[in-house]
Short mmCIF file of C-alpha atoms in Angstrom, two decimals:
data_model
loop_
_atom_site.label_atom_id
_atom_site.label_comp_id
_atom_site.label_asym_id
_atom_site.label_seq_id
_atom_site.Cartn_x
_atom_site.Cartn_y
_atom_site.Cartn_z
CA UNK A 1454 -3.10 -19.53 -4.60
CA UNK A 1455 -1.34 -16.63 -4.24
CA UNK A 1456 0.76 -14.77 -1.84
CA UNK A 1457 -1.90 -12.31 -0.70
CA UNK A 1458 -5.04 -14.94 -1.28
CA UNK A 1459 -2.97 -17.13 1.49
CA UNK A 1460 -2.33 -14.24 3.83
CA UNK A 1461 -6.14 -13.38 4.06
CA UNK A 1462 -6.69 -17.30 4.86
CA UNK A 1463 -4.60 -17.30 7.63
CA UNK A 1464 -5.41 -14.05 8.92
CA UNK A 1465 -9.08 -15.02 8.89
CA UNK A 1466 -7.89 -18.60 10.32
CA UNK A 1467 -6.69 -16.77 13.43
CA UNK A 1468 -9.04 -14.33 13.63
CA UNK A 1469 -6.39 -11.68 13.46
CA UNK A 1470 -6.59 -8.10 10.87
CA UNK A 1471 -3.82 -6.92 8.55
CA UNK A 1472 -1.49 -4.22 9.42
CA UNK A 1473 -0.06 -3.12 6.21
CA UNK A 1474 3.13 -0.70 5.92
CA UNK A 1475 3.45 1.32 3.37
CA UNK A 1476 7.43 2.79 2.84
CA UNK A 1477 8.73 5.01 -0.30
CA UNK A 1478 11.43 2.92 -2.19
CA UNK A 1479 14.56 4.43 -1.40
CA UNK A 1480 13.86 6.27 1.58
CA UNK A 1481 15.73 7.45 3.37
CA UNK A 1482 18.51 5.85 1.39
CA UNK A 1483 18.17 3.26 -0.93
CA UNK A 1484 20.31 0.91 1.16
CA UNK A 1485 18.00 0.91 3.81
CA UNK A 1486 15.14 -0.10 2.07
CA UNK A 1487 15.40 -3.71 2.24
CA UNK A 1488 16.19 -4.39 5.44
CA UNK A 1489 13.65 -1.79 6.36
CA UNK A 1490 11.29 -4.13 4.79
CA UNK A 1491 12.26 -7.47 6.77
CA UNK A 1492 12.07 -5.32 9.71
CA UNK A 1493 8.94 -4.72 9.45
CA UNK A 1494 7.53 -7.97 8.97
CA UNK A 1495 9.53 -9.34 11.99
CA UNK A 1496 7.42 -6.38 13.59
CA UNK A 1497 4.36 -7.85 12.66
CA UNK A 1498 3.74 -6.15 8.93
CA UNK A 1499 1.38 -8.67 7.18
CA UNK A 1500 1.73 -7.28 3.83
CA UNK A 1501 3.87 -4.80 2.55
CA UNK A 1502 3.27 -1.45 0.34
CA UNK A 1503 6.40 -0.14 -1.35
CA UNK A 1504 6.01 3.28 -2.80
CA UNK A 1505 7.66 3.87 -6.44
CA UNK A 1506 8.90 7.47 -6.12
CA UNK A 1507 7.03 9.64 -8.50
CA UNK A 1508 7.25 13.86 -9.28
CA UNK A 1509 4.39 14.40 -8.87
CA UNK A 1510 2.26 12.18 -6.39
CA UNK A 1511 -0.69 13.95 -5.90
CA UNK A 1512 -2.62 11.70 -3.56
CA UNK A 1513 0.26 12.01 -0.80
CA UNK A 1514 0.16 14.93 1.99
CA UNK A 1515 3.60 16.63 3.22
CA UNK A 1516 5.08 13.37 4.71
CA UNK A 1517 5.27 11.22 1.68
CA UNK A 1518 5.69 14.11 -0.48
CA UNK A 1519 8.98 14.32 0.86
CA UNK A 1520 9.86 10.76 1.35
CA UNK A 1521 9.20 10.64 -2.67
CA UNK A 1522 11.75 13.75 -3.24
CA UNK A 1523 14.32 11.81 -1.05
CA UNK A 1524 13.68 8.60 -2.98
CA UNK A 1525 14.50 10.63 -6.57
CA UNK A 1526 17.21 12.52 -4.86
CA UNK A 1527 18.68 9.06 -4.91
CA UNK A 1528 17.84 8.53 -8.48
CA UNK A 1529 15.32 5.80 -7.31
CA UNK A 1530 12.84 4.62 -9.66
CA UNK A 1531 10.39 1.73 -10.93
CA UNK A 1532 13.10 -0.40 -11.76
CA UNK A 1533 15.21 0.00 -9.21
CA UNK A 1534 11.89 -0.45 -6.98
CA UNK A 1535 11.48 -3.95 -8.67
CA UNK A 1536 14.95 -4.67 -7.58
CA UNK A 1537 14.65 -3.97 -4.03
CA UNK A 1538 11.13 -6.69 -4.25
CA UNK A 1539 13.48 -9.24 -6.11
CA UNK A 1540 16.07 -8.96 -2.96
CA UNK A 1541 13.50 -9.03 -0.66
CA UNK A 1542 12.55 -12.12 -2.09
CA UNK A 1543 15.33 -13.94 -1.58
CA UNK A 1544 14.85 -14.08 2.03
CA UNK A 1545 11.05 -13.66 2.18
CA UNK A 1546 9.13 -16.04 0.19
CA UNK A 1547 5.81 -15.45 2.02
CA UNK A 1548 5.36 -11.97 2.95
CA UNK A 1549 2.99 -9.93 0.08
CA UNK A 1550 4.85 -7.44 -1.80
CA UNK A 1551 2.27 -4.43 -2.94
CA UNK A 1552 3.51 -1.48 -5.30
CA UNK A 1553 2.08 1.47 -4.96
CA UNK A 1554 2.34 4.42 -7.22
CA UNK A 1555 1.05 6.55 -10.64
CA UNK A 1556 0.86 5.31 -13.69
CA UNK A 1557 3.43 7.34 -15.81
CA UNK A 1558 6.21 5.04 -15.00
CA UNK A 1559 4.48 1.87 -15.53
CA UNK A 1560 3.22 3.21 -18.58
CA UNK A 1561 6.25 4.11 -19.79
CA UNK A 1562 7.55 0.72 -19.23
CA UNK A 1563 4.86 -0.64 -20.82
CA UNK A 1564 2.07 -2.73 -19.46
CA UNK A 1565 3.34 -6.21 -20.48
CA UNK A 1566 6.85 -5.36 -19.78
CA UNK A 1567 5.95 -4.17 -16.57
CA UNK A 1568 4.14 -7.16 -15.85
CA UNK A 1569 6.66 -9.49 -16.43
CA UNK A 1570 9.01 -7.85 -14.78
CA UNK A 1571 7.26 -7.75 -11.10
CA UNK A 1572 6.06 -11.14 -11.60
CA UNK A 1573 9.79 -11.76 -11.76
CA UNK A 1574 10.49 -9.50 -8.97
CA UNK A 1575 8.25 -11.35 -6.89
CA UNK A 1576 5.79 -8.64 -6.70
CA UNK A 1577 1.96 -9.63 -5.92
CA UNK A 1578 -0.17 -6.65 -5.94
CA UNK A 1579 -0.02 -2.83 -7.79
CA UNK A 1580 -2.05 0.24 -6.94
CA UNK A 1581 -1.93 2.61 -9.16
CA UNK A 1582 -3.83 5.96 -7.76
CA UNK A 1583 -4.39 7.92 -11.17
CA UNK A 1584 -5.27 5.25 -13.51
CA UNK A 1585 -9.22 4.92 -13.14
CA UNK A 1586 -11.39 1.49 -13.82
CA UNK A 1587 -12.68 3.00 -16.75
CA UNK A 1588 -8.97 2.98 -18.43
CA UNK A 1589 -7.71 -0.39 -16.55
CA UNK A 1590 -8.86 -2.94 -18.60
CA UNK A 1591 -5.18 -2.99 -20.77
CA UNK A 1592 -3.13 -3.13 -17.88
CA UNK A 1593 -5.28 -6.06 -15.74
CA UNK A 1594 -5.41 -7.91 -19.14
CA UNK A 1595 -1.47 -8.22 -18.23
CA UNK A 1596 -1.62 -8.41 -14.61
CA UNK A 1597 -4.09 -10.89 -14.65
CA UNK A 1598 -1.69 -12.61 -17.27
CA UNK A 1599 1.03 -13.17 -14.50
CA UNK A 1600 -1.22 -13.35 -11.67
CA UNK A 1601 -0.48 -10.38 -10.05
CA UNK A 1602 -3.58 -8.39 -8.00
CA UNK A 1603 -4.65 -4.93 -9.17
CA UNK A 1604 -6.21 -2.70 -6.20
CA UNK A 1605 -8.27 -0.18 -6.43
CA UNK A 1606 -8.96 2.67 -4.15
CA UNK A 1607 -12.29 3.95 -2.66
CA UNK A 1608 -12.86 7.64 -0.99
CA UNK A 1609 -15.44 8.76 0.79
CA UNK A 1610 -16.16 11.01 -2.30
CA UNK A 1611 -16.77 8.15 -4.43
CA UNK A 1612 -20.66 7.97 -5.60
CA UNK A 1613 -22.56 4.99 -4.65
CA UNK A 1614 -23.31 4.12 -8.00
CA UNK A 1615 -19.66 4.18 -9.43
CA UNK A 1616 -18.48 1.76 -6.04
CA UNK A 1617 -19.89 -1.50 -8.20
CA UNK A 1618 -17.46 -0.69 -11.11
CA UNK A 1619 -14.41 -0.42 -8.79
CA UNK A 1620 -14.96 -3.71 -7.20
CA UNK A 1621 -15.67 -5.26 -10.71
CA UNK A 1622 -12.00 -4.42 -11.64
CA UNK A 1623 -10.24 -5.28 -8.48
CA UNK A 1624 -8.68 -8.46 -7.10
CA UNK A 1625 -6.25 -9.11 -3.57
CA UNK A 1626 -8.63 -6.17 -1.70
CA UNK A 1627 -10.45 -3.14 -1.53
CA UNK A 1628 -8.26 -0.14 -0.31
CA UNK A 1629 -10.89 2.19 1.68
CA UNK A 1630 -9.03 5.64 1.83
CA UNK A 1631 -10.61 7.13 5.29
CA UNK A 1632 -10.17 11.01 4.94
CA UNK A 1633 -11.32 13.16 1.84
CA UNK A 1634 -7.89 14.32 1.31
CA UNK A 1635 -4.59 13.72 1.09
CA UNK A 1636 -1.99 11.00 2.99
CA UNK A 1637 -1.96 11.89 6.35
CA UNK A 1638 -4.24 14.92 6.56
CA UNK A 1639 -7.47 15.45 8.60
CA UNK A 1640 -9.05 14.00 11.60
CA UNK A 1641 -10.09 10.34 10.92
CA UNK A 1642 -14.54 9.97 11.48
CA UNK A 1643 -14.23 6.38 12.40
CA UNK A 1644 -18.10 6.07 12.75
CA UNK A 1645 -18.30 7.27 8.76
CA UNK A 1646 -15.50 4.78 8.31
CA UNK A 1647 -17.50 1.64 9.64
CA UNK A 1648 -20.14 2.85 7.81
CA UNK A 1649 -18.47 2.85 4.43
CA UNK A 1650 -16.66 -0.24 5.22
CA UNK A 1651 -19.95 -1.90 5.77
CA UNK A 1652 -21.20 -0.37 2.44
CA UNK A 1653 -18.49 -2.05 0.75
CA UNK A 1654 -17.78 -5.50 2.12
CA UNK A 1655 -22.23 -5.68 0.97
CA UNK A 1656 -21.32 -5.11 -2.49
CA UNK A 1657 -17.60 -7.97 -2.40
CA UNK A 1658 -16.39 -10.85 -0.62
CA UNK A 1659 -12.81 -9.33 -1.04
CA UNK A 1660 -11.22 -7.89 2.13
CA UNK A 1661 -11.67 -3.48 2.67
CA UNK A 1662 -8.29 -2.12 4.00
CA UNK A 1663 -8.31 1.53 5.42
CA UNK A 1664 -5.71 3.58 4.99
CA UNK A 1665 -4.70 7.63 4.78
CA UNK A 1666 -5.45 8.28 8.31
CA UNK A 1667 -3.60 5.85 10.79
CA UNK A 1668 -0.77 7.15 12.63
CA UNK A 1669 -1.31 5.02 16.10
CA UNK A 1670 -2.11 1.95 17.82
CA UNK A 1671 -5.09 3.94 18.99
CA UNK A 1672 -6.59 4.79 15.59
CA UNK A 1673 -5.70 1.21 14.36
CA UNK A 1674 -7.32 -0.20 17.34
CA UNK A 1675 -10.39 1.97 16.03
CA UNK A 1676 -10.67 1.40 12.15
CA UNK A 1677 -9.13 -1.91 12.58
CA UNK A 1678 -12.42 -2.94 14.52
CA UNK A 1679 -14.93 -2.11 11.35
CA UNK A 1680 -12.20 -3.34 8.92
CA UNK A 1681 -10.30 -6.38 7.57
CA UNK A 1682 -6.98 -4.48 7.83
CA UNK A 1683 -5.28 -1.06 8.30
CA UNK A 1684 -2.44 0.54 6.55
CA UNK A 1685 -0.26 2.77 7.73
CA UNK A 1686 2.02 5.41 5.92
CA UNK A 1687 2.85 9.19 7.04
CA UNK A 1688 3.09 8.43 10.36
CA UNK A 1689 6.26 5.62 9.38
CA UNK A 1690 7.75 7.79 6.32
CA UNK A 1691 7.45 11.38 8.73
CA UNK A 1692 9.88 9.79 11.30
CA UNK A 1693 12.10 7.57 8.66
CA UNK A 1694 12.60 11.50 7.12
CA UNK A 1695 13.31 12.85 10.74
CA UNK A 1696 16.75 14.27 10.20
CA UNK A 1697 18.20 14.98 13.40
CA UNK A 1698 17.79 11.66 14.44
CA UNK A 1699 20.79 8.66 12.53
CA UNK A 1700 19.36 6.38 10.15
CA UNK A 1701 19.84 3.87 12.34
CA UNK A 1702 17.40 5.72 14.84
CA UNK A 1703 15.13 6.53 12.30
CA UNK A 1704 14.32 3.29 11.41
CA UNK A 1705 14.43 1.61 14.52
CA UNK A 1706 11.40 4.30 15.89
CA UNK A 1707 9.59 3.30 12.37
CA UNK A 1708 9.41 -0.28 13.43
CA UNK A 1709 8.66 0.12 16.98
CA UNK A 1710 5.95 2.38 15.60
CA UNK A 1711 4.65 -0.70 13.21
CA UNK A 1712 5.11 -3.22 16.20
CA UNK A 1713 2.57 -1.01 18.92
CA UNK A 1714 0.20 -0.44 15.77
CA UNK A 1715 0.41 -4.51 15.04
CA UNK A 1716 0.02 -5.28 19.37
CA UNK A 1717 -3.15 -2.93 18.95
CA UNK A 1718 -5.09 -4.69 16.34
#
């Protein structure tokens, strides 16, 4: 079973949702990233998303825009991504490790090197935003290979008839992205939410995740009631990139952040 298959079981066991925090790799410094990460889990993180930096990322709003561009000002990048999941590792055998970027850096790595190297890294799950089901079937061949889950995102754009064909190439869960737009931008409908989540969990018995729109224990509380779990991103990566504030301070208001969101779900 894997790492993110056994998570679900005992969340379901004690009747409890996922809170899911997603970081860029590398921000604010590349030192920090690690610990960040066991931070967060002793907060109450169930699963963790770890952004690869990327040039371009067009699915992120201001906040994680700039986390990226302090990620590459570090030179940060897939590999060194992978590293920071292998050290993590060797103090967290448990905790889900999820990567989340584009695909021009995995492709360029090459889907079965790529593989290999964040099964070895300890990595269990990989979203990839741009790379659609219709052109996934090389790199879940591979994934699927090393048992690693591929996630797929839904929008609230997404036709009805193209939702079966997501869910066909997904495994570990359904990412339901709340807002049409980018990370972090517009108000968050949480009636339309329930209602999509509902659409959804009919068509799969995998677990829906919202993200895109959570930046409180309030609005956690609130999409966290229609579904299995809630990620949370901008709100975490806008005050880790809050400059006038020390490092230190930065991430200590990060975690406190993730531990109200995790005592509100």
């Amino acid at each position: 079973m894997s790492r993110i298959q056994a998570k679900w079981q005992s969340l379901l066991a004690e009747s409890k949702k996922a809170v899911i925090p997603y970081v860029v790799g590398g921000d604010p410094e590349p030192a920090v990233t690690v610990s960040l990460m066991h931070d967060l889990v002793a907060a109450g993180a169930d699963m963790l998303e770890l952004g690869v930096p990327f040039s371009d990322p067009m699915a992120e709003g201001p906040a994680i825009q700039k986390g990226h561009e302090r990620a590459l000002a570090h030179s940060v990048s897939l590999r060194k991504c992978l590293a920071m999941a292998a050290e993590f590792r060797t103090q967290d055998a448990k905790t889900p490790i999820i990567l989340m970027g584009y695909a021009n850096p995995i492709e360029h790595m090459g889907y079965s090197a790529f593989a290999d190297a964040a099964a070895e890294a300890g990595v269990d799950g990989v979203i990839t935003v741009d790379l659609p089901p219709e052109e996934v079937a090389a790199m879940n061949l591979e994934l699927k290979r090393v048992g690693i889950d591929n996630i797929f995102l839904i929008a609230p754009t997404t036709p009805d008839e193209r939702i079966p064909l997501i869910i066909q190439q997904a495994s570990g869960f359904i990412y339901y992205v709340s807002l049409k737009g980018v990370t972090g931008a517009g108000h968050l409908n949480t009636n339309e939410v329930a209602a999509k989540v509902k659409q959804i969990k009919a068509g799969t018995e995998l677990p829906v995740v919202v993200g895109f729109g959570i930046k409180d224990a309030e609005s956690a509380a609130r999409v966290g009631a229609e579904a299995d779990g809630v990620v949370v991103g901008s709100a975490l990566v806008n005050l880790l990139g809050d400059e006038s504030q020390s490092i230190e301070a930065r991430v200590k208001a990060a975690v406190s952040l993730l531990g109200d969101i995790r005592s509100g779900v």
